[in-house]
Every structure is written in C-alpha cells, then in structure tokens.
C-alpha positions as a printed NumPy array, in Angstrom:
array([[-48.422, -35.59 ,  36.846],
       [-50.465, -34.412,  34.107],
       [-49.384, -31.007,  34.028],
       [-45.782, -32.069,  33.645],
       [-46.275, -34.51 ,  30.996],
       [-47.922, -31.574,  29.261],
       [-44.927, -29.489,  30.626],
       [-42.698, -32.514,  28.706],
       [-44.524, -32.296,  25.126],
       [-44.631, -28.599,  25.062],
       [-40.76 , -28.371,  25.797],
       [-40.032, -31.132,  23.494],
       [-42.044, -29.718,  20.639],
       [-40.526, -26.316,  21.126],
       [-37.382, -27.963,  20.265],
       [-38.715, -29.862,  17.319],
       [-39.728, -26.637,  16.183],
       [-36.179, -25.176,  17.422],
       [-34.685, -27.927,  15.281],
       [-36.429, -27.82 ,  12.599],
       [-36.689, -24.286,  11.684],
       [-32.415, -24.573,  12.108],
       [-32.691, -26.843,   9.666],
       [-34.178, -25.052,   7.347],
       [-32.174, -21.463,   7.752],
       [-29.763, -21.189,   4.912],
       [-25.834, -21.047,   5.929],
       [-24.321, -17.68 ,   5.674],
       [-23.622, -17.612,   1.882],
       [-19.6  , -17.583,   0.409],
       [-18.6  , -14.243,  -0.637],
       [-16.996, -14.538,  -4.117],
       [-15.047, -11.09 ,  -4.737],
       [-13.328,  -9.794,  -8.221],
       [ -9.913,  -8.687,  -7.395],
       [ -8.226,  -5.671,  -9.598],
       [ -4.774,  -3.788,  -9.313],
       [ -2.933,  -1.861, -12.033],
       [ -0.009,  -3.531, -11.519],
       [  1.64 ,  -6.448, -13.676],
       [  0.737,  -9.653, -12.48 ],
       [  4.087, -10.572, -11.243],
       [  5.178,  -7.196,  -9.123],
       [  6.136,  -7.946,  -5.437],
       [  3.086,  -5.476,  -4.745],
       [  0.011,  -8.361,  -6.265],
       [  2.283, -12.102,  -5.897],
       [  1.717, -10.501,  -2.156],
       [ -1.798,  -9.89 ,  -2.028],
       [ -2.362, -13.002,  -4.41 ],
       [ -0.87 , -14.917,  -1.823],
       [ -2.531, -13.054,   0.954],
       [ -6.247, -13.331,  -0.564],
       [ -5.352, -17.193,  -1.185],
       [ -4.688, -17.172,   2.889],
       [ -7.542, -15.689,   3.768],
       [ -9.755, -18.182,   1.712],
       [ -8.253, -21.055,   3.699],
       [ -8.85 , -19.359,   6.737],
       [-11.945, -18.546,   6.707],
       [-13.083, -21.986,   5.625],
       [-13.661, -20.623,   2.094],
       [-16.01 , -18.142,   3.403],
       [-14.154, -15.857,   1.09 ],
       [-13.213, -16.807,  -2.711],
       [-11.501, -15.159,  -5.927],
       [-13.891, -15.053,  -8.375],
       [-11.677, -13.75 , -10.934],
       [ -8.525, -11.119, -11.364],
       [ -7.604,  -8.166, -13.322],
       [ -4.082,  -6.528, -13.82 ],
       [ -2.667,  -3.988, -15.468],
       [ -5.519,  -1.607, -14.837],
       [ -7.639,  -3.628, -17.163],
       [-10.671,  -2.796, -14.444],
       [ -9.805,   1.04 , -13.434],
       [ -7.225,   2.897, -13.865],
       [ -4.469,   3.254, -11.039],
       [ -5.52 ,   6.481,  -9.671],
       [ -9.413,   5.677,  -9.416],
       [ -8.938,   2.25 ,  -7.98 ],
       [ -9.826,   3.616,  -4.406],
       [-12.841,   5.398,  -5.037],
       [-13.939,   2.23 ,  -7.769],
       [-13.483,  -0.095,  -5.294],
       [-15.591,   2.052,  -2.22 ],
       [-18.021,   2.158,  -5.61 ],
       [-18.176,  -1.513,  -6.369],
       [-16.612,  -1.926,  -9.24 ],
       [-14.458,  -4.253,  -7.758],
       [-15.045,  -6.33 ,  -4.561],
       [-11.152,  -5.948,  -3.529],
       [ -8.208,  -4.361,  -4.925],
       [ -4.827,  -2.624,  -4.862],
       [ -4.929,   1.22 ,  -3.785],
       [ -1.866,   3.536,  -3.246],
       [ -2.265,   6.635,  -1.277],
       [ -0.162,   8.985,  -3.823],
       [ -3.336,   8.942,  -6.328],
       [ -5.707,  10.549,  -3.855],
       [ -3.44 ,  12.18 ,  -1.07 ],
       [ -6.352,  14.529,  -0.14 ],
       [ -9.257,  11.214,   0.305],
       [ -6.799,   9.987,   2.979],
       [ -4.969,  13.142,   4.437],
       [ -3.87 ,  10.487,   7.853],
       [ -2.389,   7.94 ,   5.794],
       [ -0.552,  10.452,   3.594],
       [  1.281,  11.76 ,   6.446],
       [  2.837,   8.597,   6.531],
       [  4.63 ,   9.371,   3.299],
       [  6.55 ,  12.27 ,   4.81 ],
       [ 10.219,  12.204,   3.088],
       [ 13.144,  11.368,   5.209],
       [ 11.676,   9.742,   8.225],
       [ 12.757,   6.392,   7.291],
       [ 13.404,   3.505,   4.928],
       [ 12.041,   0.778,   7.078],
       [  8.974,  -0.124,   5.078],
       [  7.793,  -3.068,   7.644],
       [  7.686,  -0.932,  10.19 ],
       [  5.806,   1.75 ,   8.226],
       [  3.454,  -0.675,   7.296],
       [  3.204,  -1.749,  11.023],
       [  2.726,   0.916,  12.305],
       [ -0.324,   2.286,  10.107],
       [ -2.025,  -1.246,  10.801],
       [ -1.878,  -1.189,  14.83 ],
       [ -3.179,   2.508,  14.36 ],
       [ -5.879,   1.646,  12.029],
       [ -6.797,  -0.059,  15.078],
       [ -6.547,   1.954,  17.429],
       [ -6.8  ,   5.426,  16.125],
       [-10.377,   5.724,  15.278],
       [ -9.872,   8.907,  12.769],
       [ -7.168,   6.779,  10.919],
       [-10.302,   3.856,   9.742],
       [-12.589,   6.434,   9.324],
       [-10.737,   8.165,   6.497],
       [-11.357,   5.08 ,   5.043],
       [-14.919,   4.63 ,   5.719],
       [-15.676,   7.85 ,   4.15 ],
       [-14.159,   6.21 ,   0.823],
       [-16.545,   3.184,   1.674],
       [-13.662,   0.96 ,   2.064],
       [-12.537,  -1.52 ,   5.243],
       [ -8.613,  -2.296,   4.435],
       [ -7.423,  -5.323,   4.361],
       [ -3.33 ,  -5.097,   4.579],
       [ -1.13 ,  -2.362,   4.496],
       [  1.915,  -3.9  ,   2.144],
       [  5.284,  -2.801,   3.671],
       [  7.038,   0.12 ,   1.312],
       [ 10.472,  -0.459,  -0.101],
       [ 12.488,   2.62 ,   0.03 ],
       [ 12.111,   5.029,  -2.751],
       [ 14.302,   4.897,  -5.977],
       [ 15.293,   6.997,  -8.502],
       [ 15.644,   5.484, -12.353],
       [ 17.827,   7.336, -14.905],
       [ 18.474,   7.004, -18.912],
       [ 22.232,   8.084, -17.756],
       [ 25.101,   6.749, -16.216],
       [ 25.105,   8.826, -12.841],
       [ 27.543,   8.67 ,  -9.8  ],
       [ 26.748,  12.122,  -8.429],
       [ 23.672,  13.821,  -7.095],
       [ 24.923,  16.897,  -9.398],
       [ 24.458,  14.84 , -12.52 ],
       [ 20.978,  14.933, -12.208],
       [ 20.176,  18.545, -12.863],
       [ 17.992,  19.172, -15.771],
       [ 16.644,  15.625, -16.118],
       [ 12.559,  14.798, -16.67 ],
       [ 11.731,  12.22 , -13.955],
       [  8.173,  10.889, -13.2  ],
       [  6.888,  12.382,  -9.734],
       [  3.837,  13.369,  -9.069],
       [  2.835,  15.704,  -5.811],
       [  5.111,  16.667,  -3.053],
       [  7.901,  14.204,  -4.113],
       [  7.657,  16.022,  -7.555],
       [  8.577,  19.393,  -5.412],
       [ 11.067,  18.096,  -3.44 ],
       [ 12.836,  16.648,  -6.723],
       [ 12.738,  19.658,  -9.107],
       [ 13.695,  22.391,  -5.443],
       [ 16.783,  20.269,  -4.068],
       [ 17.837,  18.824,  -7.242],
       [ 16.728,  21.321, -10.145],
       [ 15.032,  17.997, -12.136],
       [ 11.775,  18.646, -13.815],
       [  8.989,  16.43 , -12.307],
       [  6.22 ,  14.877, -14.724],
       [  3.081,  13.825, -12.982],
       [  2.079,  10.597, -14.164],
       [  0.762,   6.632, -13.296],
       [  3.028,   4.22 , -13.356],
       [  1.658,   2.455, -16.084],
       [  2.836,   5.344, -17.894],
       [  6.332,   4.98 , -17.099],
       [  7.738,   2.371, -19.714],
       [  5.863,   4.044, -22.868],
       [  7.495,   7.695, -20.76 ],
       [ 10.834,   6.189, -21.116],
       [ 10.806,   4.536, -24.578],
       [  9.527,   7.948, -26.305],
       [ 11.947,  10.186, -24.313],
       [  8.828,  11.719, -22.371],
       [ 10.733,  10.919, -19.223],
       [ 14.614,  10.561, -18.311],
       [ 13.382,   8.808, -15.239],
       [ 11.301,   8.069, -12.694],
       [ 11.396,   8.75 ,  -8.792],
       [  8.004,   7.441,  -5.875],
       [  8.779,   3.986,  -6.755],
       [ 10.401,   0.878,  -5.147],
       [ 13.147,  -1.056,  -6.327],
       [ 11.099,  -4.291,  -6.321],
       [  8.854,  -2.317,  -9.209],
       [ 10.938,  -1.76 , -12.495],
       [ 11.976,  -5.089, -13.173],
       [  8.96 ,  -6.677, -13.998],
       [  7.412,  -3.324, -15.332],
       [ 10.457,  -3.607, -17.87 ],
       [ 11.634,   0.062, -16.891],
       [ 15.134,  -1.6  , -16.762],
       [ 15.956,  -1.758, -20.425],
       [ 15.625,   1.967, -20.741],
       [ 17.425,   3.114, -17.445],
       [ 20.857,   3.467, -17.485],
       [ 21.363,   3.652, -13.217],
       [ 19.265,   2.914, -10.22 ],
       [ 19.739,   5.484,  -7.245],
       [ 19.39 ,   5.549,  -4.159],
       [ 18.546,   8.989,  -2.872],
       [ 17.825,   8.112,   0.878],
       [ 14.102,   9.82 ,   0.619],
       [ 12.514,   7.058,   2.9  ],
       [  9.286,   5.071,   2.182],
       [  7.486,   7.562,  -0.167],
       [  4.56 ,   5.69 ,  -0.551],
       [  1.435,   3.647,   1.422],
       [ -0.401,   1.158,  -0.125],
       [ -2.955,  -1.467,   0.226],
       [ -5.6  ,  -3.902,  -0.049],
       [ -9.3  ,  -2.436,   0.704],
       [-12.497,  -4.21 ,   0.224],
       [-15.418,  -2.645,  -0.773],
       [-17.04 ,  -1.816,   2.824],
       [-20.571,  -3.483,   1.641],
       [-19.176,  -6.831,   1.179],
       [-17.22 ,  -6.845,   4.324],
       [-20.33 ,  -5.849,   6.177],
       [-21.872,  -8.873,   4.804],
       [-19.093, -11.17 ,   6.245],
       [-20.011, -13.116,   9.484],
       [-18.037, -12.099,  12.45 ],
       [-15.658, -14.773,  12.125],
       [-14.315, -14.055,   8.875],
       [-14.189, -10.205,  10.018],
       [-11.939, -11.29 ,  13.39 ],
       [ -9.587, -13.371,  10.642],
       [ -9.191, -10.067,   8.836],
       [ -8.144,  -8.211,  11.517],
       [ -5.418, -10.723,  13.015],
       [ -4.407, -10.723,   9.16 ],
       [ -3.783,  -6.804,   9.142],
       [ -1.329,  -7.174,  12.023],
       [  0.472, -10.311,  10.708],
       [  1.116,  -9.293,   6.918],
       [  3.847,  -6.414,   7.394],
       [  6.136,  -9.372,   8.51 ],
       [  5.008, -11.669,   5.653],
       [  4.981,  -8.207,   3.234],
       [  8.357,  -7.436,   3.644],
       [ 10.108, -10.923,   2.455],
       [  8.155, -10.593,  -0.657],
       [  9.657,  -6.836,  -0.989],
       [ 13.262,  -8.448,  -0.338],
       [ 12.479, -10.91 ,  -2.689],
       [ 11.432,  -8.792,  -5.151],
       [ 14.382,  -6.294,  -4.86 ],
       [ 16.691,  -8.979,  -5.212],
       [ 15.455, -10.01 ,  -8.489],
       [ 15.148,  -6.208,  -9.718],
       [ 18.639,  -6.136,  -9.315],
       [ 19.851,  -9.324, -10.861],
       [ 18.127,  -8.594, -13.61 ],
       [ 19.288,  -4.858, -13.64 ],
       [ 22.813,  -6.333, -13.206],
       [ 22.578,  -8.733, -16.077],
       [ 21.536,  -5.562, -18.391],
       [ 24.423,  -3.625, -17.093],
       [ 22.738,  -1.037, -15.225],
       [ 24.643,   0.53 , -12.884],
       [ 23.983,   1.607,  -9.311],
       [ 24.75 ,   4.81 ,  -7.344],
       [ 23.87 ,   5.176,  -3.582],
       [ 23.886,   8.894,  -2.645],
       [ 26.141,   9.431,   0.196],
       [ 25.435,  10.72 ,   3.466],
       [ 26.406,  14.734,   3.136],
       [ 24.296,  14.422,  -0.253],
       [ 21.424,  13.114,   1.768],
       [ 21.551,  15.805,   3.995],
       [ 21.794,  18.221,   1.442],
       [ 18.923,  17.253,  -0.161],
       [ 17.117,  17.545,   2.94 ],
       [ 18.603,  21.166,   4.017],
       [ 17.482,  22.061,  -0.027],
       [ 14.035,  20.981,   0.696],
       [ 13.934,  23.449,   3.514],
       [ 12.605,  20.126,   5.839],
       [ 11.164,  21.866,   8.534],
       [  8.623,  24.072,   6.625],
       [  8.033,  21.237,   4.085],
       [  7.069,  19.188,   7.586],
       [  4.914,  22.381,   8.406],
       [  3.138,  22.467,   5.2  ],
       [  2.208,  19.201,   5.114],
       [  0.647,  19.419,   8.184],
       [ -1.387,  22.323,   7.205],
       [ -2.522,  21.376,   4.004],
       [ -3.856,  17.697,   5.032],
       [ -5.549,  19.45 ,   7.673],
       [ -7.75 ,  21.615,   5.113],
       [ -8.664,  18.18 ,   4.372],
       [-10.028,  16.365,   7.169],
       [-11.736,  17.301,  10.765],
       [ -9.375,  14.749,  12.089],
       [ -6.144,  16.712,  14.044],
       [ -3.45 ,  16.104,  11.819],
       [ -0.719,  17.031,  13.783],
       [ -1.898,  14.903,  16.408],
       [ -2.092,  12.303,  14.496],
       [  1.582,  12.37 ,  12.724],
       [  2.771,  12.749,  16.578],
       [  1.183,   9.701,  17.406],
       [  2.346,   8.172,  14.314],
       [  5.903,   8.982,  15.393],
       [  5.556,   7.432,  18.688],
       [  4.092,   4.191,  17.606],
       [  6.586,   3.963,  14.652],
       [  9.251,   4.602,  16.92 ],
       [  8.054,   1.049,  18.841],
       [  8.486,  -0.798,  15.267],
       [ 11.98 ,   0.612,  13.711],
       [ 13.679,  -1.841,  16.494],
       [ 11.907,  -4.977,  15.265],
       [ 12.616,  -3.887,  11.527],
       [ 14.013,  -6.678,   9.239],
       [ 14.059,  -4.847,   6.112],
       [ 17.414,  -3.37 ,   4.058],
       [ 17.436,  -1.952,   0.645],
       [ 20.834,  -3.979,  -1.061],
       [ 22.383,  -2.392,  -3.415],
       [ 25.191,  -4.435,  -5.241]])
C-alpha cells in the first residue's frame, strides 16, 4: 500500500511538473512578413496576392501577418526580386520567371510559345508538379525560396503606338521583349526587340524609346497607364509567355509550425482557380478602359498564327530551349517539359479562362 501511494505522488508530481513546465513554454511566435512587388498596387497580379496573403492570415489563425507593403519596386527592383527575397530583403514577394530564366531553367520551360493560352491551367499544372516533381521545388530551394502560389498567366499581348489590323504592319516597330520572346518577335515579324522591366515601359512609350511592348498580359497596361500611348492591343496567339509567383523567403517558412506549412500547401493547389477570376477581372477592365480611349483591337487570325510559328522555325526553337536550360541545371530538362505536357494536358479540360477581345 505504501509503495503505491508513493507510486501515486510520484506520478502526480510528474504531471505537476508536466503542467507546469507547459505552462511556462512560450507559444510558437506570429510571423510578421514585409511584402514587396514591382508592380502598381492595383494590377490583377498584387489585388491577387493581397487578397491571397489576407487568406492565409485568417487561416492560419493569424500565425502569419503583413507587416507592411511595398509597390512599384520601391524595395528591389523587378528583376532582383527573386534572389532579394531568397536574401531577406523581403519576407514575401512577387517574382516572374522572365528576369532570371537561367535560376529556374524547369519553370521557364513552362513559358514555351505556342503551347497554350490557358493560364489556369498553366498555373495548375506547375503547382501539382511543384509537388510532385522533386527537381521542380528544388530549383527553388537553391534560390532559398518555398513558393507560395503560382498566379495563372493571361495570354500574351502585343501594345502598339499605331493603328494595326495586319501582322504585316508591324515590321520595323521597337517593342519591349526581353529573351526568347524578343527573338521570336524581331525573326517572324522583323520588329526590333528592346530588353527592358516593365516599369520601364510607360516612360519607353512616352519618349518614343519603344513603339510597343510584347511578354505582357492584357490585365497589365491599364493600370500601368500604357493605354494612353498605345494606339491597338493585339492579340498574336503566342500563349502564356510568362510564370509568376509568390515565394517566401525559405528561412521564415522554416520557422512556421507545421500547421501553417500544411495551409500553404492546400493554398498552392486552390489559388489557380481563385487566380484566374482576378485575371478575367482585370482584362475586362483593361479593355473598358482601352475602349473608352479609343484604342483599337486586332486579333491575328489563324493562318497568321501559324505563320508566325512556321517563321520561328518551332521545332528547333523547342530544341534549343531544351538544350540551353539544360546547361543550366542537373535536373533532365526534357524530361521534365514531357512531364509537364502530360500533366498540363489533365488541366486544359477543366480550363475556365478566355482572353475577350471586344
């Protein structure tokens, strides 16, 4: 009897202890993150990621906050907002693939011309493979960066200081494109390409630097205020020449507890669907406000889309891309756009998305 009463006290003071010490541990502290994108504050690409970031504080029990915001590339410039944020400079922010093609050689095979112009399932796609396709999140983890939503890419666009309504007009014109997309323009269509951000584009356009600008979606000129400087939107029937994204700098996720981590995760699958109605929204007002400033529209017609593609020579362009993305990575490229193809190829059916043209 003795020897279990002592058996009692020692269990029960085990659990004082237990208690006590439980007591005393600190909860897991709230991660308050600085959020930066070189975008204006009310593109399609940030009221998404606004909204998203908002989300993911309520979900996470305000595990994870907004300490404060920065636009227009008041942090970093567009092109080093990748690499800044894997640095720390911010906590969280907008990247796009096009600034640093050879940092993410997988992703920028998703940016291959004239596979298709349904951005949700692009966007789909790349976040089920992220996933699943271990080489894919370790492009990213190299950059020391865990991504948080891949946005869903409007078509490409083309933006012109002239009044345009065929392909052939378009010879001889200085358009903003920078890398491949600035090859493809000046071989099929004999325009000059001028690498630069878009941030550049509106100063480009009022000086004359630029007749245009081509890489962009159609959500993006009307609140950049391109619009009162182009004369006629295209569309050239490219496909979704771009990926983009929210990344967090990989320290502070690490430092999240699991269950904000697991939130995170289910969020990368849902936000394609919940990307693309802030694309169509976004469109839609690019072009009422395009249409109330008399720009016109051209949309290039089938044989000119296939011309374009026969002039770009597609099947060694394809080729070429392969081979210089895989002096990139150890990763096997062609693998991995084969893959790509496949799982994309599950998403175009459940695709919502349509560029409207008036």
């Amino acid at each position: 009897m003795a020897k279990a009463q002592t058996k009692l006290w020692t269990t029960a003071a085990l659990l004082a202890v237990a208690v006590g010490a439980a007591a005393t541990t600190p909860a897991a502290a709230k991660v308050e993150v600085i959020y930066s994108t070189y975008v204006a504050q009310g593109s399609s690409s940030n009221l998404q990621y606004e909204a998203y970031l908002d989300e993911l504080s309520r979900r996470t029990q305000g595990e994870i906050k907004v300490k404060d915001k920065m636009f227009m590339a008041a942090l970093m410039k567009a092109g080093e907002h990748l690499t800044g944020i894997g640095k720390g400079l911010a906590d969280v922010g907008y990247f796009c693939t096009g600034y640093t093609p050879a940092l993410l050689p997988l992703t920028s095979m998703a940016e291959l011309p004239f596979v298709t112009e349904k951005g949700d399932a692009v966007s789909a796609t790349l976040a089920e493979l992220y996933d699943s396709y271990a080489p894919l999140r370790k492009e990213y983890q190299k950059q020391n960066v865990e991504v948080l939503a891949f946005d869903a890419p409007s078509a490409t666009i083309l933006g012109v200081n002239k009044a345009v309504t065929s392909s052939a007009q378009l010879k001889g014109l200085k358009v903003r494109a920078y890398g491949d997309l600035g090859k493809i323009v000046g071989k099929t269509a004999g325009m000059i390409p001028v690498p630069m951000a878009t941030t550049d584009i509106y100063t480009g356009m009022q000086t004359g630097a630029i007749d245009g600008y081509i890489g962009v979606p159609l959500w993006m000129p009307g609140p950049e205020n391109w619009l009162q400087h182009t004369k006629t939107l295209i569309a050239p029937g490219i496909g979704t020449y771009y990926t983009c994204g929210l990344a967090m700098n990989l320290d502070v996720f690490k430092r999240l507890p699991q269950s904000a981590k697991d939130e995170i995760a289910k969020m990368r699958r849902e936000f394609p669907a919940k990307s693309i109605d802030f694309v169509l929204k976004g469109d839609a007002a690019t072009v009422k406000k395009a249409q109330e400033l008399k720009v016109g529209f051209y949309r290039f017609t089938a044989a000119e889309v296939e011309a374009w593609k026969k002039a770009s020579d597609y099947d060694a362009l394809k080729a070429d891309w392969i081979k210089s993305r895989q002096a990139r990575t150890d990763a096997n490229v062609a693998e991995f756009l084969k893959v790509y193809e496949e799982t994309l190829a599950k998403h175009l059916p459940r695709s919502t998305y349509e560029q409207k043209f008036p």
